Coordinates of C-alpha atoms and ligand atoms in Angstrom, one line a residue:
M64 CA -1.8 -19.7 -8.1
I65 CA -2.4 -16.4 -6.1
P66 CA -0.8 -13.7 -8.2
V67 CA 1.3 -11.1 -6.4
N68 CA -1.0 -8.4 -8.0
E69 CA -4.4 -8.4 -9.7
P70 CA -6.0 -5.1 -10.7
L71 CA -9.6 -4.4 -10.1
L72 CA -11.4 -3.1 -13.2
N73 CA -15.0 -3.2 -12.3
G74 CA -16.1 0.4 -12.3
N75 CA -16.8 2.7 -15.4
E76 CA -13.6 1.5 -17.1
K77 CA -15.4 -0.3 -19.9
K78 CA -17.9 2.4 -20.3
Y79 CA -15.3 5.1 -20.9
L80 CA -13.1 2.9 -23.0
T81 CA -16.3 2.2 -25.3
E82 CA -17.0 5.9 -25.5
C83 CA -13.3 6.3 -27.0
I84 CA -14.0 3.6 -29.6
D85 CA -17.5 4.8 -30.5
T86 CA -16.0 8.5 -30.9
G87 CA -12.9 7.6 -32.4
W88 CA -10.7 9.6 -29.9
I89 CA -8.0 7.1 -29.3
S90 CA -4.7 9.4 -29.4
S91 CA -3.5 11.8 -26.8
E92 CA -5.5 14.6 -28.4
G93 CA -8.9 13.0 -27.0
P94 CA -10.9 14.7 -24.3
F95 CA -10.2 12.2 -21.4
V96 CA -6.5 13.2 -21.2
S97 CA -7.0 16.7 -19.7
R98 CA -10.0 15.6 -17.7
F99 CA -7.8 13.0 -16.1
E100 CA -4.9 15.5 -15.5
Q101 CA -7.3 17.9 -13.7
G102 CA -8.9 14.9 -11.7
I103 CA -5.5 13.8 -10.5
A104 CA -4.2 17.2 -10.0
A105 CA -7.2 18.2 -7.9
R106 CA -6.9 15.0 -5.9
V107 CA -3.4 16.0 -4.8
S108 CA -4.0 19.7 -4.5
R109 CA -1.8 20.7 -7.4
R110 CA -2.6 23.3 -10.0
H111 CA -1.1 21.3 -13.0
G112 CA -1.0 17.6 -14.0
I113 CA 0.7 16.5 -17.2
A114 CA -0.1 12.9 -18.0
V115 CA 2.9 10.9 -19.7
S116 CA 3.3 7.1 -20.7
N117 CA 4.7 5.9 -17.4
G118 CA 6.0 6.8 -14.0
S119 CA 9.6 6.4 -15.1
V120 CA 9.6 8.8 -17.9
A121 CA 7.6 11.2 -15.6
L122 CA 10.7 11.2 -13.3
E123 CA 13.0 11.7 -16.4
M124 CA 11.0 14.8 -17.5
A125 CA 10.8 16.2 -13.9
V126 CA 14.6 16.2 -13.7
A127 CA 14.9 17.6 -17.1
A128 CA 12.4 20.3 -16.4
L129 CA 14.2 21.4 -13.3
G130 CA 17.3 21.8 -15.4
I131 CA 19.3 19.4 -13.5
G132 CA 22.2 18.1 -15.4
K133 CA 25.9 17.7 -15.5
G134 CA 28.1 18.8 -12.4
D135 CA 24.8 18.5 -10.2
E136 CA 24.2 16.0 -7.5
V137 CA 20.7 14.7 -6.6
I138 CA 20.2 13.0 -3.3
I139 CA 17.9 9.8 -3.6
P140 CA 17.5 6.8 -1.4
T141 CA 19.7 3.8 -2.4
F142 CA 16.5 1.4 -1.7
T143 CA 14.1 2.3 -4.7
I144 CA 13.2 1.4 -8.0
I145 CA 15.9 2.0 -10.8
S146 CA 13.9 4.5 -12.5
C147 CA 15.0 7.3 -9.8
A148 CA 18.6 6.7 -10.3
A149 CA 18.3 6.3 -14.1
A150 CA 16.6 9.6 -14.4
V151 CA 19.5 11.5 -12.5
V152 CA 22.2 9.6 -14.3
R153 CA 20.6 10.2 -17.8
A154 CA 20.5 13.8 -17.1
G155 CA 24.3 13.7 -16.7
A156 CA 23.9 14.2 -12.8
V157 CA 25.2 12.1 -9.9
P158 CA 22.8 10.5 -7.3
A159 CA 24.1 10.9 -3.9
L160 CA 22.7 7.7 -1.9
I161 CA 20.9 7.6 1.2
D162 CA 20.6 4.5 3.4
S163 CA 17.1 3.1 4.6
D164 CA 15.4 3.6 7.9
P165 CA 15.0 0.1 9.4
I166 CA 11.4 0.5 10.6
T167 CA 9.8 2.4 7.6
W168 CA 12.0 1.2 4.9
N169 CA 12.0 4.8 3.5
M170 CA 15.4 6.8 3.3
D171 CA 16.7 7.7 6.8
I172 CA 16.1 11.6 6.8
K173 CA 18.7 11.8 9.5
Q174 CA 21.5 11.2 7.1
I175 CA 20.4 13.7 4.6
E176 CA 22.2 16.8 5.7
A177 CA 25.6 15.2 5.9
R178 CA 25.3 14.4 2.1
I179 CA 24.7 17.9 0.8
T180 CA 27.6 19.5 -0.9
S181 CA 28.1 22.6 -2.9
K182 CA 27.0 20.6 -6.0
T183 CA 23.6 19.3 -4.4
K184 CA 20.8 20.6 -6.5
A185 CA 17.8 18.5 -5.5
I186 CA 16.5 15.8 -3.2
M187 CA 14.4 13.3 -4.7
V188 CA 11.8 11.9 -2.0
V189 CA 10.5 8.4 -2.6
H190 CA 7.6 7.1 -0.5
I191 CA 8.3 3.3 -0.4
Y192 CA 5.7 0.4 0.1
G193 CA 2.9 2.1 2.3
L194 CA 4.2 4.9 4.6
P195 CA 5.2 8.6 3.5
V196 CA 8.7 9.8 4.1
D197 CA 8.9 12.3 7.1
M198 CA 8.5 15.5 5.0
D199 CA 8.8 18.3 7.2
P200 CA 12.6 17.9 8.1
I201 CA 13.2 17.6 4.4
L202 CA 11.3 20.8 3.4
E203 CA 13.3 22.6 6.1
L204 CA 16.7 21.3 4.7
A205 CA 15.6 22.3 1.2
E206 CA 14.9 25.8 2.4
K207 CA 18.0 26.1 4.3
Y208 CA 20.3 24.9 1.4
H209 CA 18.3 26.2 -1.4
L210 CA 17.6 22.8 -3.0
L211 CA 14.8 21.6 -5.2
I212 CA 12.5 18.7 -4.2
I213 CA 11.2 16.1 -6.5
E214 CA 8.6 13.9 -4.9
D215 CA 8.2 10.4 -6.4
A216 CA 4.6 9.5 -5.2
A217 CA 4.0 6.4 -7.6
E218 CA 3.3 4.2 -4.8
M219 CA 1.4 6.6 -2.7
L220 CA -1.7 8.2 -4.5
G221 CA -4.3 8.4 -1.9
Q222 CA -1.9 8.6 1.0
T223 CA -1.3 11.8 3.2
Y224 CA 1.5 13.1 5.4
K225 CA 0.2 15.0 8.3
G226 CA -3.2 15.3 6.5
R227 CA -1.6 16.7 3.2
P228 CA -1.8 14.6 0.0
C229 CA 1.2 12.9 -0.9
G230 CA 2.1 14.1 -4.6
S231 CA 1.7 17.8 -3.3
F232 CA 5.0 18.2 -2.0
G233 CA 8.2 20.3 -3.4
N234 CA 8.7 21.7 -6.8
I235 CA 7.5 18.7 -8.8
S236 CA 5.9 15.3 -8.0
T237 CA 5.5 12.2 -10.0
V238 CA 3.0 9.2 -10.0
S239 CA 2.6 6.0 -12.0
F240 CA -0.3 4.2 -13.3
Y241 CA 1.1 0.8 -13.7
P242 CA -1.3 -2.1 -12.9
N243 CA 0.0 -2.5 -9.4
K244 CA -0.5 1.1 -8.3
H245 CA -3.5 2.6 -6.7
V246 CA -4.9 3.9 -10.0
T247 CA -3.9 2.2 -13.2
T248 CA -4.1 3.0 -16.9
G249 CA -2.3 0.0 -17.8
E250 CA 0.9 1.9 -18.6
G251 CA 0.8 5.7 -17.5
G252 CA 2.4 8.2 -15.3
M253 CA 1.9 12.0 -14.4
V254 CA 4.1 15.0 -13.5
L255 CA 2.4 17.4 -11.0
T256 CA 3.5 20.9 -10.0
N257 CA 2.1 24.4 -9.0
D258 CA 4.5 26.1 -11.0
D259 CA 3.0 27.4 -14.2
V260 CA 6.4 27.9 -15.9
L261 CA 7.6 24.2 -15.0
A262 CA 4.2 23.0 -16.3
E263 CA 4.6 24.5 -19.6
K264 CA 8.1 23.2 -19.9
C265 CA 6.7 19.7 -19.1
R266 CA 4.0 19.9 -21.8
S267 CA 6.5 21.0 -24.4
L268 CA 9.0 18.2 -23.4
R269 CA 6.4 15.6 -23.5
N270 CA 5.5 16.6 -26.8
L271 CA 8.9 16.7 -28.6
C272 CA 8.9 20.5 -28.1
F273 CA 6.8 21.0 -31.2
Q274 CA 6.2 24.8 -31.4
E275 CA 2.8 26.2 -32.1
K276 CA 3.6 28.6 -34.9
K277 CA 6.6 26.7 -36.5
R278 CA 5.6 23.2 -35.6
F279 CA 8.7 21.4 -37.1
I280 CA 11.4 23.7 -35.9
H281 CA 12.6 22.7 -32.6
E282 CA 14.4 24.9 -30.2
E283 CA 15.0 22.3 -27.7
L284 CA 15.0 18.2 -27.8
G285 CA 11.9 16.8 -26.0
W286 CA 10.4 13.2 -26.3
N287 CA 6.9 11.6 -27.2
F288 CA 5.8 10.9 -23.8
R289 CA 2.4 11.4 -24.5
M290 CA -0.6 9.4 -22.9
T291 CA -3.4 8.2 -25.0
N292 CA -7.2 8.8 -24.6
L293 CA -7.6 5.1 -24.1
Q294 CA -5.3 5.2 -21.1
A295 CA -6.9 8.2 -19.5
A296 CA -10.5 6.8 -20.0
L297 CA -9.1 4.0 -17.8
G298 CA -7.6 6.5 -15.4
I299 CA -10.8 8.4 -14.9
A300 CA -12.9 5.3 -14.0
Q301 CA -10.1 4.2 -11.5
L302 CA -9.8 7.7 -9.9
E303 CA -13.5 7.5 -9.1
Q304 CA -12.9 4.6 -6.9
L305 CA -9.5 5.7 -5.1
D306 CA -11.1 6.1 -2.1
A307 CA -12.6 2.8 -1.9
F308 CA -9.2 1.2 -3.3
V309 CA -7.1 2.8 -0.4
A310 CA -9.6 1.5 2.1
K311 CA -9.5 -1.8 0.7
K312 CA -5.5 -1.8 0.9
H313 CA -5.8 -0.6 4.4
K314 CA -8.1 -3.4 5.5
M315 CA -6.2 -5.9 3.6
G316 CA -2.9 -4.8 5.7
Q317 CA -4.6 -5.1 8.8
K318 CA -5.9 -8.5 8.1
Y319 CA -2.5 -9.8 7.1
T320 CA -1.0 -8.3 10.1
E321 CA -3.6 -9.8 12.6
M322 CA -2.9 -13.2 11.0
L323 CA 0.8 -13.1 10.7
S324 CA 1.9 -11.4 14.1
D325 CA 2.3 -14.7 15.7
I326 CA 5.1 -15.6 13.3
K327 CA 8.2 -14.8 15.4
S328 CA 10.8 -15.0 12.6
I329 CA 9.5 -12.1 10.5
D330 CA 9.1 -8.2 10.9
L331 CA 5.8 -6.9 9.6
P332 CA 5.3 -3.3 8.1
V333 CA 4.7 -0.7 10.8
Q334 CA 1.0 0.0 11.1
R335 CA 1.4 3.8 11.8
T336 CA 4.0 6.5 12.5
D337 CA 3.4 10.1 14.0
Y338 CA 2.4 11.4 10.6
A339 CA 0.6 8.7 8.7
E340 CA -1.4 5.4 8.7
N341 CA 0.4 2.6 6.6
I342 CA -2.0 2.3 3.4
Y343 CA 0.1 -1.1 2.4
W344 CA 0.7 -0.4 -1.2
V345 CA 2.4 -3.8 -1.1
Y346 CA 2.5 -5.9 2.1
G347 CA 6.1 -6.3 2.8
I348 CA 8.0 -8.8 5.1
V349 CA 11.7 -8.9 6.4
L350 CA 13.1 -12.2 7.7
K351 CA 14.8 -11.7 11.0
D352 CA 18.5 -12.6 11.3
E353 CA 17.9 -15.6 13.3
I354 CA 16.3 -17.5 10.8
P355 CA 18.7 -19.2 8.3
L356 CA 16.6 -18.9 5.2
D357 CA 16.9 -15.9 3.0
A358 CA 14.2 -14.1 1.0
E359 CA 15.0 -16.0 -2.1
E360 CA 14.5 -19.4 -0.4
V361 CA 11.5 -18.4 1.3
M362 CA 9.9 -17.0 -2.0
K363 CA 10.8 -20.3 -3.8
Q364 CA 8.9 -22.3 -1.2
L365 CA 5.9 -20.0 -1.3
G366 CA 6.1 -20.3 -5.1
K367 CA 5.7 -24.1 -4.6
K368 CA 2.6 -23.7 -2.6
G369 CA 1.1 -21.4 -5.2
I370 CA 1.7 -17.9 -3.7
G371 CA 3.0 -15.4 -5.8
T372 CA 5.6 -13.0 -4.3
R373 CA 8.3 -10.3 -5.3
P374 CA 11.5 -9.5 -3.9
F375 CA 12.3 -6.1 -2.3
F376 CA 14.0 -3.5 -4.4
W377 CA 17.8 -4.2 -4.9
P378 CA 20.0 -1.1 -3.6
M379 CA 21.1 1.3 -6.3
H380 CA 24.8 1.0 -5.0
E381 CA 24.8 -2.7 -5.7
Q382 CA 23.4 -2.4 -9.3
P383 CA 25.7 -4.0 -12.0
A384 CA 24.6 -1.3 -14.4
F385 CA 26.0 1.4 -12.2
R386 CA 29.0 -0.4 -10.8
K387 CA 30.3 -0.9 -14.2
T388 CA 30.7 2.8 -14.6
A389 CA 32.4 3.1 -11.2
L390 CA 29.5 5.0 -9.6
F391 CA 29.1 4.0 -5.9
E392 CA 32.5 2.4 -5.9
K393 CA 33.2 1.4 -2.2
E394 CA 29.8 2.7 -0.9
S395 CA 28.0 0.7 1.6
Y396 CA 24.5 1.1 3.0
P397 CA 23.9 -1.7 5.6
V398 CA 20.3 -1.3 6.2
A399 CA 19.3 -1.4 2.5
E400 CA 21.6 -4.2 1.9
R401 CA 20.0 -6.1 4.5
I402 CA 16.3 -5.5 3.9
S403 CA 17.0 -6.2 0.1
R404 CA 18.3 -9.8 1.0
R405 CA 15.7 -10.5 3.6
G406 CA 12.7 -8.8 2.3
F407 CA 9.9 -9.7 -0.2
Y408 CA 6.2 -9.0 -0.5
I409 CA 3.2 -11.1 -0.7
P410 CA -0.1 -10.9 -2.8
S411 CA -1.3 -7.2 -2.3
G412 CA -3.6 -6.4 -5.4
L413 CA -6.7 -4.8 -5.1
A414 CA -8.7 -7.8 -6.4
L415 CA -7.1 -9.9 -3.6
T416 CA -10.1 -11.8 -1.8
E417 CA -10.3 -12.6 2.2
N418 CA -10.0 -16.2 1.2
Q419 CA -6.8 -15.7 -0.5
I420 CA -5.4 -13.7 2.3
N421 CA -6.1 -16.8 4.6
E422 CA -4.5 -19.0 2.1
V423 CA -1.4 -16.9 1.9
S424 CA -1.3 -16.8 5.6
R425 CA -1.5 -20.4 5.9
A426 CA 1.4 -20.9 3.5
L427 CA 3.6 -18.6 5.3
H428 CA 2.9 -20.4 8.7
E429 CA 4.0 -23.7 7.1
V430 CA 7.1 -22.5 5.4
L431 CA 8.3 -20.5 8.5
A432 CA 7.1 -22.8 11.1
Ligands
PLP658 C1 6.3 2.0 -10.1 C2 7.1 3.1 -9.8 C3 8.0 3.8 -10.4 C4 7.8 3.7 -11.9 O1 6.6 3.8 -12.6 P1 6.3 2.9 -14.0 O2 5.1 3.6 -14.5 O3 6.5 1.5 -13.8 O4 7.5 3.4 -14.9 C5 8.8 5.0 -10.1 N1 9.0 5.0 -8.8 C6 8.4 4.3 -7.8 C7 8.6 4.4 -6.4 C8 7.6 3.2 -8.4 O5 7.1 2.3 -7.4

């Protein structure tokens, strides 16, 4: 079986982990945590990094730190991971959804302005699968309408937009260190900002809002979202290899495109836009309408041939968890609905070998012949 993702852990991971065990520093108090925070922040040109337990809670904390809550609306793509919408809904705010661009699969920025109301407080930008969102028009809208920007760069560490690092845009950005991301800590995430006050707020929220002088008296409610020294040790070793990892993803994507472009019934990821080269966080495929199979059926057939796959995201407006609360009633976003039914991704992990790419390509040719 070729798994859909396998991480690469052959740098200094073992060495730094051993250091944690030898020194006894395993909790969030250990020295690797702030080193990792500084390393990631420097990498994306941010002043502050606040490490947390995963990318989903990073979003939750970002929303809370910005003071988003009841009565507010936050513009987000409908085609994304549930974490984005969950962070907004848990804060008591309402997500205002945007359909996808059929070419990049990112949110269609042309539709944003029409969604802005007097209640709109923020735009949550999510870079999806390999290409960044076109940021300049969004930054202009934010300025024009006085909106906050949260940038979910979970899939885009190491990517740039017009030469500027993803993770450096807006008031706050977040990343994830899940094992399929470009830097992994097993589980983990980070909030990034240039704003000293926001950073302090996040540090406090992450740590139950303990106070320095009166430790067990809490003025506000926080969470325990702390990252351990063990996780940060892995992260530092991974970060040392980020450039090589991104280069490897890029090469993987180019090789897949070379091998699959003769299959007429599928759309492949676009290789570049005006502002970025695709770095193929995952290699997505969308079945054209003329073929009668949907993604589920093709994935089943690939599975029988030993090829691991994952479906595309399922749109937020079609999530039973939200529909049951009457959110997004009667809303329809045709592009997201189509790509979620006809899209899936093939093995794209950093440990993927050239032979495995050949094998995946062979299987796809057989199934789609
Ligand atoms: C992975 C991911 C997250 C969530 O990160 P976890 O660490 O898995 O909680 C959030 N947003 C996007 C776009 C992601 O791809």
